[in-house]
Short mmCIF file of C-alpha atoms and ligand atoms in Angstrom, two decimals:
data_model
loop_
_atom_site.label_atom_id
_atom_site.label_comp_id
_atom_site.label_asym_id
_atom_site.label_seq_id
_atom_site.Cartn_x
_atom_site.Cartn_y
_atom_site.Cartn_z
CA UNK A 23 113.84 176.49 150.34
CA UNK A 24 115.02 179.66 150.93
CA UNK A 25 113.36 183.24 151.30
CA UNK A 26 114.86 186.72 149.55
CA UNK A 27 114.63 189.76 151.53
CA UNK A 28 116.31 192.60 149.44
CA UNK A 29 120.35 191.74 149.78
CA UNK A 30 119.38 189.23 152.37
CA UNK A 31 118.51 185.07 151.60
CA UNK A 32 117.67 182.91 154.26
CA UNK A 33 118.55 179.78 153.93
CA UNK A 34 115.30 177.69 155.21
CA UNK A 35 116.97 174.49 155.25
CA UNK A 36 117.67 175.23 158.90
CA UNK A 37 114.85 177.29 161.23
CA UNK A 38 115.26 180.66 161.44
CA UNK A 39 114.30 182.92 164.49
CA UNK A 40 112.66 186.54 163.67
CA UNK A 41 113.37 188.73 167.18
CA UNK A 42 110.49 190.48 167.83
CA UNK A 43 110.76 194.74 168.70
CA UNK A 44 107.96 196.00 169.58
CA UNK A 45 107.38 199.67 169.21
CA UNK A 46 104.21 200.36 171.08
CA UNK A 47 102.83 201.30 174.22
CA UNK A 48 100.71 198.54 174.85
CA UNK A 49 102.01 194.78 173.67
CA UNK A 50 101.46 192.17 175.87
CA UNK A 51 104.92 191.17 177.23
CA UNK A 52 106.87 194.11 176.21
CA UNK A 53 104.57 197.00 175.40
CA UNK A 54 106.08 200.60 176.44
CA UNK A 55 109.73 199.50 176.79
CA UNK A 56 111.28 200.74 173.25
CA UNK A 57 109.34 203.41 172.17
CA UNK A 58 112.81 205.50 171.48
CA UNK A 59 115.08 204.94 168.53
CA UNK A 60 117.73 204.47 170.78
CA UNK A 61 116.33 201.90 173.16
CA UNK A 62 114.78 200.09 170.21
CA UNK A 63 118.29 200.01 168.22
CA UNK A 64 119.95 198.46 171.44
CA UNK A 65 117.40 196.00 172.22
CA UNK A 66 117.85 195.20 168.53
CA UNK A 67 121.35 194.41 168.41
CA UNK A 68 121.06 192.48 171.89
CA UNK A 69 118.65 190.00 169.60
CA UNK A 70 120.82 189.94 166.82
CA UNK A 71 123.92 189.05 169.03
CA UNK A 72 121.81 186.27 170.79
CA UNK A 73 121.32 184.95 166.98
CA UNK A 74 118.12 186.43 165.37
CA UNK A 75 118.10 185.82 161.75
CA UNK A 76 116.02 188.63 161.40
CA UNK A 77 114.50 191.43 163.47
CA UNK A 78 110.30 192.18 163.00
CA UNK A 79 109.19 195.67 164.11
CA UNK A 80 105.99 196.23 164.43
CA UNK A 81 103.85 199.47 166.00
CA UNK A 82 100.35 198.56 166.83
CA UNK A 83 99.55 195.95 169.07
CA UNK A 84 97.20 192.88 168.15
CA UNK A 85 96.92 191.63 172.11
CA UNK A 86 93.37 190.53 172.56
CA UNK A 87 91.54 193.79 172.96
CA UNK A 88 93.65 196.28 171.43
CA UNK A 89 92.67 198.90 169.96
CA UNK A 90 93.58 199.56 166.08
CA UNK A 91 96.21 202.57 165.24
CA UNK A 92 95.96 205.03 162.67
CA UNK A 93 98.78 204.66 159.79
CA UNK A 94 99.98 208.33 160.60
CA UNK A 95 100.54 206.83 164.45
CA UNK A 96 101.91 203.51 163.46
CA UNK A 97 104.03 205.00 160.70
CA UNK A 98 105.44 207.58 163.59
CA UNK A 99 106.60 204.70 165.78
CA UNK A 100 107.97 202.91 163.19
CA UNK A 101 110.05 204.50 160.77
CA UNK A 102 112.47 206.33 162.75
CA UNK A 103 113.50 202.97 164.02
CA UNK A 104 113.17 201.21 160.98
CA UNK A 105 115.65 203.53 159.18
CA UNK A 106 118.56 202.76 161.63
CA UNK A 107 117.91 199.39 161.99
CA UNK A 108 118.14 198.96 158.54
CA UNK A 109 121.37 201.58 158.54
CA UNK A 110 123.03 199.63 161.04
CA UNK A 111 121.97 195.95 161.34
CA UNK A 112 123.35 193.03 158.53
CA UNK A 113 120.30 191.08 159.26
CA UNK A 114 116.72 191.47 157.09
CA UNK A 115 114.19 194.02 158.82
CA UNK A 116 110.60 192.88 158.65
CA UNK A 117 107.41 195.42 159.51
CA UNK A 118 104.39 193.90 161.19
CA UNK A 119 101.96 195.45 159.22
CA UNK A 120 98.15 195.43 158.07
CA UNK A 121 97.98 199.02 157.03
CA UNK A 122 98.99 199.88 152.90
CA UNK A 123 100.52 203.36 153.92
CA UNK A 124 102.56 201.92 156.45
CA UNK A 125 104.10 199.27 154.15
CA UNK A 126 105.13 201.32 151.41
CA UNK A 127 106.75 203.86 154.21
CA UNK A 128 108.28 201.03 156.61
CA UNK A 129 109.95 199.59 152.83
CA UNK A 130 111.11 202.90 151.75
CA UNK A 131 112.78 202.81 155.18
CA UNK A 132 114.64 199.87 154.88
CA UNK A 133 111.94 196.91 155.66
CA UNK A 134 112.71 193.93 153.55
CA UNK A 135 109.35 191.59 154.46
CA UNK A 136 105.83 192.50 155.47
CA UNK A 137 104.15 190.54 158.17
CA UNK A 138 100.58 191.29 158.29
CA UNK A 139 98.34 189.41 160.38
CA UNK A 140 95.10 190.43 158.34
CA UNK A 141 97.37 188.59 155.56
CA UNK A 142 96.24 191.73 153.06
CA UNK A 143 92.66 192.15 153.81
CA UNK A 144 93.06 196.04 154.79
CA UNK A 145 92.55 198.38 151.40
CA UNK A 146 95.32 198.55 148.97
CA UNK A 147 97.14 195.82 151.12
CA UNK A 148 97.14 193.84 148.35
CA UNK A 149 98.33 196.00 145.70
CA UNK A 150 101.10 197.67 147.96
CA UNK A 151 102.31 194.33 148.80
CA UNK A 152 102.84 193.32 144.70
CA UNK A 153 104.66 196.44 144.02
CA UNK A 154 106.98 196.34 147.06
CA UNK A 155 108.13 193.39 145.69
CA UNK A 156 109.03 192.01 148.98
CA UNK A 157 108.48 188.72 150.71
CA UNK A 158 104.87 189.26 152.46
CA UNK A 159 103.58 187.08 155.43
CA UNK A 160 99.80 185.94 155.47
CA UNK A 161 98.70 185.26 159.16
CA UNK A 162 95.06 183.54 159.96
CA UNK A 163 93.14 185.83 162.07
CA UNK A 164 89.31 185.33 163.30
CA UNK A 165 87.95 188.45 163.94
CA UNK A 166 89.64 191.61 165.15
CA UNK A 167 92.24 191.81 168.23
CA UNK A 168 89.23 193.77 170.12
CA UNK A 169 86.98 191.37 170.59
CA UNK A 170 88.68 188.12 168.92
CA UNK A 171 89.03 186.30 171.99
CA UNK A 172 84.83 186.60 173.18
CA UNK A 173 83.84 183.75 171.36
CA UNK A 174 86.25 181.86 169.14
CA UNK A 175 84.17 178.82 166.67
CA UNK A 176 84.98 176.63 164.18
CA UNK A 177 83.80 173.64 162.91
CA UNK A 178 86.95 172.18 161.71
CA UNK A 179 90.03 174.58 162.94
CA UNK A 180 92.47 172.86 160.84
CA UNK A 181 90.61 172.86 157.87
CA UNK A 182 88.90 176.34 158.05
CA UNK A 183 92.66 177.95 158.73
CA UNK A 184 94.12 175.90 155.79
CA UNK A 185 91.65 177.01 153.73
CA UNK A 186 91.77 180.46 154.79
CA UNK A 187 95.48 180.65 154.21
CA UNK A 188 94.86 178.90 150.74
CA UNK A 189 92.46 181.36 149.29
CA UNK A 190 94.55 184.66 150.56
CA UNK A 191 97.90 182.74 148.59
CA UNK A 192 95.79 182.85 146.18
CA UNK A 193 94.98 185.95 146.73
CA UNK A 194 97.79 187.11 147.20
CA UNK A 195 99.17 186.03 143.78
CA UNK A 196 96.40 187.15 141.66
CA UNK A 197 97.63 190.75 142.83
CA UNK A 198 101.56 189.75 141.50
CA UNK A 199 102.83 188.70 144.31
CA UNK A 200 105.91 186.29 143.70
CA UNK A 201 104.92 182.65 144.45
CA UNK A 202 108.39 182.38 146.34
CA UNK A 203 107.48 185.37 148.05
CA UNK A 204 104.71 183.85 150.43
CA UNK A 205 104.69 182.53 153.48
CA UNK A 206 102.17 181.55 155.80
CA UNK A 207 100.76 181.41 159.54
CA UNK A 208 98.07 179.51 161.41
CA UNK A 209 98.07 182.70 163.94
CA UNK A 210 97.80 180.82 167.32
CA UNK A 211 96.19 182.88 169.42
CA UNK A 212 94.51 184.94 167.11
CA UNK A 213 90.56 184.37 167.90
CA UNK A 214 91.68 180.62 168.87
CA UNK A 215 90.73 179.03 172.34
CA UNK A 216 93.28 176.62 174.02
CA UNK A 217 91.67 173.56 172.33
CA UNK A 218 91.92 175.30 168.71
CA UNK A 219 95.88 176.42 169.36
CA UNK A 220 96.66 172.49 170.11
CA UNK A 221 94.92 171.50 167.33
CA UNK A 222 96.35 173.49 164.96
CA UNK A 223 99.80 172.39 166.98
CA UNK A 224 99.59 169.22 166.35
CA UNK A 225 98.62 170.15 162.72
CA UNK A 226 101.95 171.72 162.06
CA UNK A 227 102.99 169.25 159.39
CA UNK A 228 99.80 169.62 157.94
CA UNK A 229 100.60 173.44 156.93
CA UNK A 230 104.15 173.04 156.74
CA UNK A 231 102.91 170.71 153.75
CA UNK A 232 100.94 173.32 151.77
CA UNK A 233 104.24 174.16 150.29
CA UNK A 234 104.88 177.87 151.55
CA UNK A 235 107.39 178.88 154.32
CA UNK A 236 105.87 178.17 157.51
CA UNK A 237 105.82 180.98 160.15
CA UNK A 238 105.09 180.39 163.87
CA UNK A 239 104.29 182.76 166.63
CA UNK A 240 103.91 181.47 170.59
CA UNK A 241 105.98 183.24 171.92
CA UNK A 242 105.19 184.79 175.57
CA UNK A 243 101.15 183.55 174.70
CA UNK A 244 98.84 182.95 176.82
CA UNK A 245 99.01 179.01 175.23
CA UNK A 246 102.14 178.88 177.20
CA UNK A 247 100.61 180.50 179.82
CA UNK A 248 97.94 177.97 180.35
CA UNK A 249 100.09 175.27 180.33
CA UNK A 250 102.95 176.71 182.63
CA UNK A 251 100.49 178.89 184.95
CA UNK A 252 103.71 181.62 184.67
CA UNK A 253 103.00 185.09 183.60
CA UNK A 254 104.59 186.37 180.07
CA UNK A 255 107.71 187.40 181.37
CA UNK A 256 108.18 183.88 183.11
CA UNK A 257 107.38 181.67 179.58
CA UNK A 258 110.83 182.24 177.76
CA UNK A 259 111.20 178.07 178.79
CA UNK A 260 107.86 177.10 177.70
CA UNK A 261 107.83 179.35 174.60
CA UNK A 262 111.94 177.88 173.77
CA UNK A 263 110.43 174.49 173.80
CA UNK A 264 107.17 175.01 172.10
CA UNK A 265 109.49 176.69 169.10
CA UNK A 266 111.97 173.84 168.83
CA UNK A 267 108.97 171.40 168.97
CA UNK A 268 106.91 173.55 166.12
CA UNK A 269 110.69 173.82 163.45
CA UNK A 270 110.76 169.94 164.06
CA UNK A 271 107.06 169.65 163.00
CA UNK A 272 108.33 172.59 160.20
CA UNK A 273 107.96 175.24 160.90
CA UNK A 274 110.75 177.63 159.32
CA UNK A 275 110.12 181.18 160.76
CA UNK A 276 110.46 181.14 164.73
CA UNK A 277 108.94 184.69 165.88
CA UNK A 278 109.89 185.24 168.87
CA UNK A 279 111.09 187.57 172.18
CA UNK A 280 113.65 185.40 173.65
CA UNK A 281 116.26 184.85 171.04
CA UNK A 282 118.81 183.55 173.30
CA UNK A 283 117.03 180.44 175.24
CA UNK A 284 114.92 179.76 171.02
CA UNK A 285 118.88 179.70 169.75
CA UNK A 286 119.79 177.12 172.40
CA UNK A 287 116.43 175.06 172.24
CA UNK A 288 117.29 174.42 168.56
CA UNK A 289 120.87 174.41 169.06
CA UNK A 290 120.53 171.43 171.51
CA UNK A 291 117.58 169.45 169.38
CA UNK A 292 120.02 169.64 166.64
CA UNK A 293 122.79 168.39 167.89
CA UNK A 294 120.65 165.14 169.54
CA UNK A 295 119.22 164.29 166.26
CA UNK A 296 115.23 165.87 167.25
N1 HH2 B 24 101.75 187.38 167.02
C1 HH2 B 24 101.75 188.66 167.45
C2 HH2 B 24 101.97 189.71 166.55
N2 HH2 B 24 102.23 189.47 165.25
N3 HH2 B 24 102.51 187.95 163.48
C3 HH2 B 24 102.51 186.69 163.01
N4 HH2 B 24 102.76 186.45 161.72
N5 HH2 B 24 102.28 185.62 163.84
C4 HH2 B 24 102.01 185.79 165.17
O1 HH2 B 24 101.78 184.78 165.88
C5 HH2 B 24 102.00 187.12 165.70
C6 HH2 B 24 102.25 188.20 164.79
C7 HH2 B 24 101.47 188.95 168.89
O2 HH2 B 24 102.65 189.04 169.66
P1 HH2 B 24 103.40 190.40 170.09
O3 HH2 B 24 103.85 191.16 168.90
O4 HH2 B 24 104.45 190.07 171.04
O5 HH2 B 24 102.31 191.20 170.90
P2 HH2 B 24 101.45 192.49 170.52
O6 HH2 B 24 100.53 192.10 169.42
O7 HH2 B 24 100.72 192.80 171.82
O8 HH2 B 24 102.39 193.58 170.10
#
């Protein structure tokens, strides 16, 4: 399996961690800290020397209880950086994106995959995503970051995200999107309580198995949270773990904040056969 990003193919024989830079004021474990090019572009290369296959910007926060961005807001964080990433880094650039505007923009700029965790529900989304031409993630969400976390239900978590992600694939191809071009995400901790993030866990192989890339985000949650008691800066151990456990049940897109401790986690469980 592998995944084309403009110049770039990843080879998704092996996992592959996506450093996440977060260019906003507000994210949850590293909100406010590069807002400038500058700080961004170091930060960036610090996660590409500690191994990141790939670097995700994104400029709106989805913490439970955010508030949403306007594109001409999100597009301000974003681009400037995007640009000299792209300039400067020999790694793929994704953009964590719901918003049409900002995906055409953050591509003209250099990005290389979309990540949207409304997985193209937002107008034009859909169409935007076709014509870029680039690989697109589809991430299960229930609700909106603002209140997403008030009540969370399902009947059947596994089934109603699987299903979700099915019909947006579909979706998603209907508009043109490139089959190879897809790849998917349960979205832990998107409108999930702590039961529904183990289930889908433990349902890992489940999605890995619906034939699409497999993209996992825990890092820095508050599922590591409850199960450490340690505050998001404190999980880079928990969250190192919980990735090497979720690319051994197939996951093949590690998003993540600490590159260096995810690198050695799978480093290690390769080398002793996990
Ligand atoms: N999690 C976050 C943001 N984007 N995208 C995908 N595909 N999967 C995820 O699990 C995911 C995501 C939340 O983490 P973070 O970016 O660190 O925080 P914030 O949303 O506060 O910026």
């Amino acid at each position: 399996m592998i995944l084309r990003c403009g110049k770039h193919v990843l080879d998704l024989r092996q996992p592959r961690i996506v450093g996440v830079l977060n260019v906003t004021p507000d994210s949850f474990s590293d909100g406010g800290r590069y807002l400038d090019a500058a700080a961004a572009l170091a930060q960036a290369r610090r996660l590409v020397a500690e191994g990141a296959d790939m670097i995700e910007v994104g400029g709106e926060s989805t913490r439970p209880g955010a508030a949403p961005v306007s594109a001409e807001e999100e597009s301000a964080r974003v681009l400037p950086v995007l640009r000299q990433l792209a300039r400067e880094l020999d790694v793929p650039i994704a953009i964590d994106t719901s918003q049409a505007e900002v995906m055409r923009a953050a591509v003209e700029a250099g990005a290389t995959l979309i990540n949207d965790v409304r997985a193209l529900q937002q107008e034009g989304a859909l169409r935007a995503a076709a014509e870029l031409g680039v690989p697109v993630g589809l991430m299960h969400m229930q609700g909106e970051p603002r209140t997403m976390q008030h009540a969370p239900q399902y009947e059947d978590v596994v089934a109603e995200v699987a299903a979700f992600l099915g019909e947006r694939r579909a979706a998603a191809l209907a508009a043109g999107v490139a089959a190879d071009s897809i790849v998917l995400d349960p979205g832990f901790g998107f409108g999930k309580t702590q039961a529904h993030n183990l289930a889908l866990f433990a349902a890992l192989p489940h999605f890995a198995a619906l034939g699409a890339p497999l993209l996992v985000g825990l890092s820095r949650k508050r599922m590591i949270g409850e199960l450490t008691g340690r505050e998001p800066a404190e999980r880079a151990v928990g969250s190192a773990v919980a990735a090497a456990m979720a690319a051994a049940r197939g996951a093949r897109l590690l998003r993540v904040h600490d590159v260096a401790a995810t690198r050695d986690a799978l480093t290690v469980m390769r080398e002793l056969g996990g």
